[in-house]
Coordinates of C-alpha atoms and ligand atoms in Angstrom, one line a residue:
M10 CA 0.0 0.0 0.0
S11 CA 1.5 3.4 -1.0
S12 CA 0.8 6.6 0.9
F13 CA -1.0 7.8 -2.2
D14 CA -3.6 5.0 -2.2
L15 CA -7.2 6.2 -2.0
S16 CA -9.5 4.6 0.6
D17 CA -12.5 2.5 -0.2
E18 CA -14.6 5.2 1.2
I19 CA -13.3 7.7 -1.3
L20 CA -13.6 5.2 -4.2
K21 CA -17.2 4.5 -3.3
K22 CA -18.1 8.1 -4.0
L23 CA -17.4 7.4 -7.7
P24 CA -20.4 5.7 -9.2
K25 CA -20.4 2.2 -10.6
H26 CA -20.3 3.3 -14.2
F27 CA -17.7 6.0 -13.7
H28 CA -15.2 6.0 -16.6
F29 CA -11.6 5.5 -15.6
G30 CA -9.8 6.1 -18.9
T31 CA -6.8 7.5 -20.6
A32 CA -6.6 10.1 -23.4
A33 CA -4.5 10.8 -26.5
A34 CA -4.7 12.7 -29.8
A35 CA -4.1 11.5 -33.4
Y36 CA -1.1 13.7 -34.3
Q37 CA 0.5 13.1 -30.9
V38 CA 0.6 9.3 -31.2
E39 CA -0.2 7.9 -34.6
G40 CA 2.9 8.7 -36.7
A41 CA 2.5 7.1 -40.2
V42 CA 1.9 10.6 -41.6
N43 CA 2.3 9.5 -45.2
E44 CA 0.4 6.3 -45.0
G45 CA -3.1 5.3 -45.8
G46 CA -3.7 8.3 -48.2
R47 CA -3.5 10.8 -45.3
G48 CA -3.1 14.4 -46.4
P49 CA -0.9 16.9 -44.5
S50 CA -2.2 18.8 -41.6
I51 CA -1.1 22.2 -40.2
W52 CA 0.9 20.3 -37.6
D53 CA 3.0 18.5 -40.2
I54 CA 3.9 21.8 -41.8
F55 CA 4.4 23.7 -38.5
S56 CA 6.5 21.1 -36.8
S57 CA 8.8 20.7 -39.8
T58 CA 9.4 24.4 -39.9
P59 CA 12.8 25.1 -38.2
G60 CA 12.5 26.7 -34.8
K61 CA 8.9 25.8 -34.1
T62 CA 9.4 22.7 -31.9
R63 CA 11.9 21.6 -29.4
N64 CA 14.8 19.8 -31.2
G65 CA 12.9 20.1 -34.4
D66 CA 10.7 17.2 -33.3
T67 CA 7.7 16.2 -35.4
G68 CA 4.9 13.7 -35.1
A69 CA 6.1 11.8 -38.2
I70 CA 6.7 8.6 -36.3
S71 CA 5.9 9.4 -32.7
V72 CA 5.0 6.2 -30.8
D73 CA 3.8 4.6 -34.1
H74 CA 0.3 3.9 -32.6
Y75 CA -0.9 3.6 -36.3
H76 CA 0.9 0.3 -36.5
R77 CA 1.0 -0.7 -32.9
F78 CA -2.6 0.0 -31.7
T79 CA -3.3 -3.6 -31.0
E80 CA -0.3 -3.9 -28.7
D81 CA -1.5 -0.7 -27.0
F82 CA -5.0 -1.9 -26.5
V83 CA -3.9 -5.3 -25.1
L84 CA -1.7 -3.4 -22.6
M85 CA -4.6 -1.1 -21.8
R86 CA -6.7 -4.2 -21.0
E87 CA -3.9 -5.6 -18.8
L88 CA -4.0 -2.3 -16.9
N89 CA -7.8 -2.6 -16.4
I90 CA -8.4 0.6 -18.5
K91 CA -11.8 0.3 -20.1
H92 CA -12.2 3.8 -21.6
Y93 CA -10.1 5.5 -24.2
R94 CA -10.4 9.0 -25.6
F95 CA -8.7 9.2 -29.0
S96 CA -9.0 11.7 -31.9
I97 CA -9.7 11.2 -35.5
A98 CA -7.4 12.8 -38.0
W99 CA -9.5 14.9 -40.3
S100 CA -6.9 14.6 -43.1
R101 CA -7.0 10.8 -42.9
L102 CA -10.7 10.9 -43.9
F103 CA -10.5 13.9 -46.2
P104 CA -6.8 14.4 -47.3
M105 CA -7.7 17.7 -48.9
G106 CA -10.1 18.7 -46.1
S107 CA -13.3 18.1 -48.1
G108 CA -14.5 16.3 -51.2
L109 CA -14.4 12.5 -51.6
I110 CA -13.9 10.4 -48.5
N111 CA -10.6 8.4 -48.3
Q112 CA -11.7 4.8 -47.8
Q113 CA -8.2 3.9 -46.5
G114 CA -8.7 6.4 -43.7
V115 CA -12.1 5.0 -42.8
D116 CA -10.6 1.4 -42.8
F117 CA -7.9 2.5 -40.4
Y118 CA -10.3 3.8 -37.9
N119 CA -12.5 0.8 -38.3
R120 CA -9.6 -1.5 -37.5
L121 CA -8.7 0.8 -34.5
L122 CA -12.2 0.8 -33.1
D123 CA -12.7 -2.9 -33.6
S124 CA -9.5 -3.7 -31.8
M125 CA -10.5 -1.3 -29.0
L126 CA -13.8 -3.1 -28.6
E127 CA -12.3 -6.5 -28.8
N128 CA -10.2 -5.5 -25.8
G129 CA -13.2 -4.4 -23.8
I130 CA -12.4 -0.7 -24.2
T131 CA -15.1 1.9 -24.8
P132 CA -14.2 4.7 -27.2
M133 CA -14.7 8.4 -26.8
A134 CA -13.8 10.1 -30.0
T135 CA -12.7 13.7 -30.5
L136 CA -13.3 15.1 -34.0
Y137 CA -10.8 18.0 -33.9
H138 CA -7.6 17.8 -31.8
W139 CA -5.8 20.6 -33.6
D140 CA -4.8 18.9 -36.9
L141 CA -6.6 21.0 -39.6
P142 CA -6.0 19.7 -43.1
Q143 CA -3.3 22.0 -44.6
A144 CA -5.4 22.3 -47.8
L145 CA -8.0 24.1 -45.7
Q146 CA -5.4 26.3 -44.0
D147 CA -4.3 27.3 -47.5
L148 CA -7.8 28.7 -48.0
G149 CA -7.6 30.7 -44.8
G150 CA -8.1 28.0 -42.2
W151 CA -10.5 28.6 -39.3
E152 CA -10.5 32.3 -40.1
N153 CA -12.4 31.5 -43.2
R154 CA -16.1 30.8 -42.4
D155 CA -16.2 28.1 -45.1
T156 CA -14.0 25.9 -42.9
V157 CA -17.0 25.7 -40.5
Y158 CA -19.1 24.0 -43.1
R159 CA -16.2 21.7 -44.2
F160 CA -16.0 20.6 -40.5
Q161 CA -19.7 19.9 -40.4
E162 CA -19.4 17.7 -43.5
Y163 CA -16.4 15.9 -41.9
A164 CA -18.3 15.4 -38.6
D165 CA -21.3 14.0 -40.5
A166 CA -19.1 11.5 -42.3
A167 CA -17.4 10.5 -39.1
F168 CA -20.8 10.0 -37.3
R169 CA -22.1 7.9 -40.2
A170 CA -18.9 5.8 -40.5
F171 CA -18.2 5.2 -36.8
G172 CA -21.4 6.0 -34.8
D173 CA -22.4 2.4 -34.6
R174 CA -19.4 1.9 -32.2
V175 CA -18.6 5.4 -30.9
K176 CA -21.3 6.5 -28.4
N177 CA -19.3 9.3 -26.9
W178 CA -18.4 12.2 -29.2
I179 CA -16.4 15.4 -28.6
T180 CA -16.6 18.0 -31.3
H181 CA -13.5 20.1 -30.3
N182 CA -10.6 19.9 -28.0
E183 CA -9.7 23.1 -26.3
P184 CA -10.8 25.9 -28.7
W185 CA -8.9 28.3 -26.4
C186 CA -5.6 26.7 -27.5
V187 CA -6.6 26.6 -31.1
S188 CA -7.4 30.3 -31.0
V189 CA -4.8 31.7 -28.6
L190 CA -1.8 29.5 -29.0
G191 CA -2.4 29.0 -32.8
N192 CA -3.2 32.6 -33.7
L193 CA -2.2 35.1 -30.9
T194 CA 1.0 33.7 -29.3
G195 CA 2.0 31.7 -32.3
E196 CA 3.3 28.8 -30.2
H197 CA 1.1 26.3 -32.0
A198 CA 0.2 25.7 -35.7
P199 CA -0.6 27.7 -37.8
G200 CA 1.6 30.1 -35.8
F201 CA 0.1 33.6 -36.2
H202 CA 0.3 36.6 -33.9
D203 CA -2.9 38.4 -34.5
A204 CA -5.6 39.1 -31.9
Q205 CA -8.4 39.7 -34.4
K206 CA -7.6 36.4 -36.1
A207 CA -7.7 34.7 -32.7
L208 CA -11.2 36.1 -32.0
T209 CA -12.5 35.1 -35.4
V210 CA -11.0 31.6 -35.2
A211 CA -12.6 31.1 -31.8
H212 CA -16.0 32.2 -33.1
H213 CA -15.8 29.9 -36.1
V214 CA -14.6 26.9 -34.1
L215 CA -17.5 27.4 -31.7
L216 CA -19.9 27.8 -34.6
S217 CA -18.7 24.6 -36.1
H218 CA -19.2 22.9 -32.8
G219 CA -22.9 24.0 -32.7
L220 CA -23.4 22.8 -36.3
A221 CA -21.8 19.4 -35.6
V222 CA -24.1 18.9 -32.6
Q223 CA -27.1 19.8 -34.8
T224 CA -25.9 17.3 -37.4
Y225 CA -25.5 14.6 -34.8
R226 CA -29.0 15.1 -33.4
G227 CA -30.3 14.9 -37.0
L228 CA -28.9 11.4 -37.4
N229 CA -30.7 10.1 -34.3
Q230 CA -27.8 7.9 -33.2
D231 CA -28.0 6.6 -29.6
G232 CA -25.0 8.3 -28.2
Q233 CA -23.9 11.5 -26.5
I234 CA -22.0 14.6 -27.7
G235 CA -20.2 17.4 -26.0
I236 CA -17.2 19.6 -26.2
T237 CA -13.9 19.7 -24.3
L238 CA -12.6 23.0 -22.9
N239 CA -9.4 23.7 -21.0
L240 CA -10.4 25.5 -17.9
T241 CA -8.7 26.8 -14.8
P242 CA -10.0 28.2 -11.5
V243 CA -8.7 31.8 -11.0
Y244 CA -7.9 33.1 -7.5
A245 CA -7.0 36.6 -6.2
Q246 CA -3.7 36.9 -4.4
T247 CA -5.5 39.2 -1.9
P248 CA -9.2 38.7 -2.1
G249 CA -11.2 41.8 -1.5
S250 CA -8.6 44.1 -3.1
D251 CA -8.0 45.3 -6.6
D252 CA -6.8 41.8 -7.3
D253 CA -10.5 40.9 -7.8
K254 CA -10.4 42.9 -11.0
A255 CA -7.6 40.7 -12.2
V256 CA -9.6 37.6 -11.4
V257 CA -12.5 38.9 -13.6
I258 CA -10.2 39.6 -16.5
N259 CA -8.4 36.3 -16.4
D260 CA -11.6 34.4 -15.9
V261 CA -13.1 36.0 -19.0
F262 CA -10.0 35.3 -21.0
S263 CA -9.4 31.7 -19.8
N264 CA -12.8 30.4 -19.2
R265 CA -15.9 32.5 -20.0
W266 CA -14.8 33.3 -23.6
F267 CA -15.9 29.8 -24.4
L268 CA -18.3 28.8 -21.6
D269 CA -20.6 31.8 -22.0
P270 CA -21.4 31.3 -25.6
I271 CA -21.9 27.5 -25.2
F272 CA -24.1 27.7 -22.1
K273 CA -25.6 31.2 -22.3
A274 CA -25.5 32.1 -26.0
Q275 CA -23.5 35.3 -25.4
Y276 CA -19.9 36.5 -25.3
P277 CA -18.8 38.1 -22.0
K278 CA -19.1 41.9 -22.4
E279 CA -15.6 42.3 -21.1
M280 CA -14.2 40.5 -24.1
T281 CA -14.1 43.7 -26.1
Q282 CA -11.8 45.4 -23.6
I283 CA -9.6 42.4 -23.2
I284 CA -8.8 41.2 -26.6
G285 CA -10.8 43.3 -28.9
E286 CA -14.1 43.4 -30.8
L287 CA -15.1 40.6 -33.0
K288 CA -15.7 42.4 -36.2
N289 CA -17.6 41.1 -39.2
A290 CA -17.5 37.4 -38.3
I291 CA -20.8 37.1 -36.4
S292 CA -24.0 36.6 -38.2
I293 CA -27.3 36.9 -36.5
D294 CA -28.1 33.3 -35.6
D295 CA -24.6 32.2 -34.7
L296 CA -24.9 32.4 -31.0
A297 CA -28.1 30.4 -30.9
T298 CA -26.4 27.8 -33.0
I299 CA -23.3 27.7 -30.7
A300 CA -25.5 27.2 -27.7
Q301 CA -27.0 23.9 -28.8
P302 CA -27.8 21.8 -25.7
I303 CA -24.9 19.4 -25.1
D304 CA -25.0 16.1 -23.3
F305 CA -21.8 16.7 -21.3
L306 CA -19.0 19.1 -20.9
G307 CA -15.4 17.7 -21.2
V308 CA -13.1 19.5 -18.8
N309 CA -9.3 19.5 -19.3
Y310 CA -7.7 20.6 -16.1
Y311 CA -4.0 20.8 -15.3
Q312 CA -3.3 23.8 -13.1
P313 CA -4.8 26.7 -11.1
L314 CA -4.1 30.4 -11.6
V315 CA -3.4 33.0 -8.9
V316 CA -3.3 36.6 -10.0
R317 CA -2.8 40.2 -8.8
Y318 CA -3.8 43.5 -10.3
D319 CA -1.0 45.7 -11.6
E320 CA -1.9 48.9 -13.5
N321 CA 1.4 48.7 -15.4
A322 CA 1.3 45.1 -16.4
A323 CA 0.7 44.3 -20.1
P324 CA -1.5 43.2 -21.7
F325 CA -4.3 42.9 -19.2
Y326 CA -3.1 44.7 -15.9
T327 CA -2.7 41.4 -14.3
E328 CA 0.3 39.4 -13.1
N329 CA 0.4 35.7 -12.5
V330 CA 1.6 35.0 -9.0
T331 CA 0.7 31.3 -8.8
P332 CA 2.9 29.6 -6.1
Q333 CA 5.7 27.7 -7.7
D334 CA 6.7 25.5 -4.8
R335 CA 5.2 22.3 -6.3
V336 CA 5.3 22.2 -10.1
T337 CA 5.5 19.5 -12.8
S338 CA 8.4 19.5 -15.3
M339 CA 6.2 21.8 -17.5
G340 CA 6.5 24.3 -14.7
W341 CA 2.8 23.9 -14.0
P342 CA 1.7 24.3 -10.4
I343 CA -0.1 21.4 -8.8
S344 CA -3.4 21.7 -7.1
G345 CA -6.0 19.0 -6.8
D346 CA -8.2 21.5 -4.8
G347 CA -8.2 23.6 -8.0
L348 CA -10.0 20.9 -9.8
R349 CA -12.6 20.6 -7.1
D350 CA -13.1 24.4 -6.9
L351 CA -13.4 24.5 -10.7
L352 CA -16.1 21.9 -10.8
L353 CA -18.1 23.5 -8.0
R354 CA -17.9 26.8 -9.9
L355 CA -19.0 25.3 -13.2
Q356 CA -22.0 23.8 -11.5
K357 CA -22.9 27.1 -9.8
D358 CA -22.6 29.3 -12.8
Y359 CA -23.6 27.1 -15.7
G360 CA -26.1 24.7 -14.1
T361 CA -26.2 21.0 -13.7
C362 CA -24.5 19.2 -16.5
P363 CA -22.7 15.9 -16.6
F364 CA -18.9 16.4 -16.7
Y365 CA -16.1 14.2 -17.8
I366 CA -12.6 15.2 -16.9
T367 CA -11.3 14.5 -20.4
E368 CA -7.7 15.3 -19.5
N369 CA -5.6 15.6 -16.4
G370 CA -2.1 14.5 -15.8
A371 CA 1.5 15.6 -15.4
A372 CA 4.9 15.5 -17.1
Y373 CA 8.0 14.6 -15.1
S374 CA 11.5 13.7 -16.1
D375 CA 11.0 9.9 -15.9
Q376 CA 14.0 7.6 -15.8
L377 CA 13.8 4.0 -17.1
E378 CA 15.6 1.7 -14.7
Q379 CA 15.8 -1.9 -15.6
G380 CA 12.4 -1.8 -17.3
H381 CA 10.8 0.2 -14.5
V382 CA 9.9 3.8 -14.0
H383 CA 9.3 4.9 -10.4
D384 CA 7.2 8.0 -10.9
D385 CA 5.9 8.7 -7.4
E386 CA 5.3 12.3 -8.2
R387 CA 2.8 11.4 -10.9
V388 CA 1.1 8.9 -8.6
H389 CA 0.8 11.7 -6.1
Y390 CA -0.6 14.0 -8.7
L391 CA -3.2 11.5 -10.0
S392 CA -4.2 10.5 -6.4
D393 CA -4.8 14.2 -5.5
H394 CA -7.0 14.8 -8.6
V395 CA -9.1 11.7 -8.3
L396 CA -9.7 12.6 -4.6
A397 CA -10.8 16.1 -5.8
I398 CA -13.4 14.5 -8.1
A399 CA -14.8 12.4 -5.2
E400 CA -15.1 15.6 -3.1
A401 CA -16.9 17.4 -5.9
R402 CA -19.3 14.5 -6.3
E403 CA -20.0 14.6 -2.6
Q404 CA -21.0 18.2 -3.1
G405 CA -23.4 17.3 -5.8
V406 CA -21.4 17.7 -9.0
D407 CA -22.2 15.1 -11.6
V408 CA -18.7 14.1 -12.7
R409 CA -18.9 10.8 -14.7
G410 CA -15.4 10.1 -15.7
Y411 CA -11.7 10.7 -15.5
Y412 CA -9.3 10.3 -18.4
V413 CA -5.6 10.5 -17.6
W414 CA -3.5 12.4 -20.1
S415 CA -1.9 10.4 -21.4
F416 CA -1.7 6.6 -21.9
I417 CA 1.7 6.7 -23.4
D418 CA 4.5 9.3 -23.7
N419 CA 4.0 11.2 -26.9
F420 CA 4.6 14.2 -29.1
E421 CA 3.9 17.2 -26.8
W422 CA 3.4 19.8 -29.5
A423 CA 6.0 22.6 -29.3
W424 CA 7.8 20.7 -26.6
G425 CA 8.4 17.8 -28.9
Y426 CA 9.4 14.6 -27.0
D427 CA 11.0 16.5 -24.1
Q428 CA 8.0 16.2 -21.9
R429 CA 6.7 12.8 -20.8
F430 CA 3.0 12.7 -19.8
G431 CA 2.4 9.0 -20.2
I432 CA 1.6 6.5 -17.5
V433 CA 3.4 4.2 -19.9
Y434 CA 6.9 5.0 -20.8
C435 CA 8.0 4.9 -24.5
D436 CA 11.7 4.2 -25.3
Y437 CA 11.8 6.3 -28.4
A438 CA 14.9 4.4 -29.8
T439 CA 13.1 1.1 -29.8
L440 CA 9.5 2.2 -29.4
Q441 CA 9.1 -0.3 -26.7
R442 CA 6.5 0.4 -24.0
Y443 CA 7.0 0.1 -20.2
P444 CA 4.1 0.7 -17.8
K445 CA 5.3 3.2 -15.1
D446 CA 4.5 2.8 -11.4
S447 CA 1.6 5.2 -12.0
A448 CA 0.0 2.8 -14.5
W449 CA 0.1 0.0 -11.9
W450 CA -1.3 2.4 -9.3
Y451 CA -4.1 3.3 -11.7
A452 CA -4.8 -0.4 -12.6
K453 CA -5.1 -1.3 -8.9
H454 CA -7.5 1.6 -8.2
I455 CA -9.7 0.7 -11.2
S456 CA -10.0 -2.9 -10.1
R457 CA -10.7 -1.9 -6.5
H458 CA -13.4 0.5 -7.6
Q459 CA -14.9 -2.3 -9.7
N460 CA -14.9 -4.7 -6.8
L461 CA -16.5 -2.2 -4.5
H462 CA -19.4 -1.8 -6.9
M463 CA -19.8 -5.5 -7.8
Y464 CA -23.1 -5.9 -6.0
Ligands
GCO9 C1 -4.5 19.5 -24.5 C2 -3.8 18.8 -25.2 C3 -2.8 17.7 -25.1 C4 -1.6 18.1 -24.4 C5 -1.8 18.0 -22.9 C6 -0.5 18.3 -22.2 O1 -5.6 19.1 -24.9 O2 -4.0 20.4 -23.9 O3 -4.9 18.1 -25.6 O4 -2.7 17.5 -26.4 O5 -0.6 17.2 -24.8 O6 -2.7 19.0 -22.5 O7 -0.1 19.6 -22.4

C-alpha cells in the first residue's frame, strides 16, 4: 500500500459506471503521416518548420500507434483501463479537407475501433484535436467561415462511419488553445500573432461545434455529444482588493470566452476590452447555433491560476503569482483543490451538466531503470486529482469520468518529445512500451473500484 492510495470510502463516492480512462490525440501518437492516403495537416507543416518545436521534433513517427494500436489496447486491457479517448485525424478521412472520403482512412479507424472493442475498451472520439488539413489552411483555415461547413461535413461523415461503435463524441478539443496558441501567441500551428484572427477563429470553431451537434442530433444515433474546454480556477492573491479585478479579466480570457457562448448564447461583455471586438465574423443566428444543448462538458484541467492586479502590467493589468513550490516539469503548479473548486464553480454558474474530466495528468523527467519507472510524483498527482473529483461529487457535481493524459508518452506539441506525460513510458529508440508505477497504481484503483461496486 502506498501513501497515495485512496481509501474504499473515497472510491465508493465514484459511481459504478464511472469512466476510468486515458486520453490521446491523433497527431501526438499515430505517426505514419504519409500512409493510408493521409493528407498533410497544419501540424506537419508547422513542426517541420525550423525553430517551431523543441529539437525540431515532429509527429512523423511518434509512438507509431498507427501500426501498434493492437499492442497498446492489449496493454490497456492488462491495466484494467476500459475507456479510451482518442481523436480522428480529419486529413485521414479527407486528405484535402473536403470532397471525396478516403476509404483507407475509414478502414484504419474501423480497425482501430474494432481492436479497442475486442479488448473491452469503450471509445470516446474527438473530432478535432488541432490537426486541420493543410489544404483548408491554404484557404484561410479557421479564419475562413467556409471551414466551419467543411467541418460539419467531416463530422457528418465520421458519425455515419463510426457512430455504430462510438457512443461518446467530442466536437473540439480546447478551442482556447486553437485560437490563442495558434493565432495570438504563435506557439502552435498555424503560428500567427494576431488578436483579431484569434477572435474570429474562436468564433468559427464554436460555430462549427454547434453545427456538428445539430448534425449529430439529426442522425438520431444513440450516443452523447459534447465539447472539451481547457479550464482553470482563478484566485486573487489578496481577495477583497483590486486583485479581484484581475480575477475577472483572467476568468473571462481563460474560461468565460468559451463557456458563456456555449451555455448562455452570449460572449462576456468584457471580451471587447480584453482582446478586442469581434468584427464582421458574427451573423445573427450564430450564438443560438453555438448554444445547442450538449450532453456533457469535457473538462481538461492541469493547473490553477493566482493573479494580482497591476496597472502597469501588459497586456491585461494582471500578473500571474501562482505559487511555484510544487510544479511539474512543464513548470505547471499542482493543485487537486483547484479541480474541485473549478467543478463547483461550473455547476454554480452554468447549471447542472454531466462532466467528464477528459484530460488531467502531469509531465515529469522519468527515468527508465531496468524496465521500471518509479514516478511517485505522478502517482501523487493522480491521487490528489481523483480525490478532488470524489469531493466534488460529494458536493453534488455530476462528474462521470476521469481520463488521464496520457496513456503513453508522446509528441507534446511545441515541446516535442522533451515532456513525458504518459503512465506508460516509451523508449523512443526502440518504441518499446513500459508501464510506469503510475500505470500499476491506476490499474489497482480501477480494479478496487470495480470490486466495490460489484453488487
Ligand atoms: C491538450 C492537449 C494535449 C496536451 C496536454 C498536455 O488538450 O492540452 O490536448 O494534447 O498534450 O494537454 O499539455
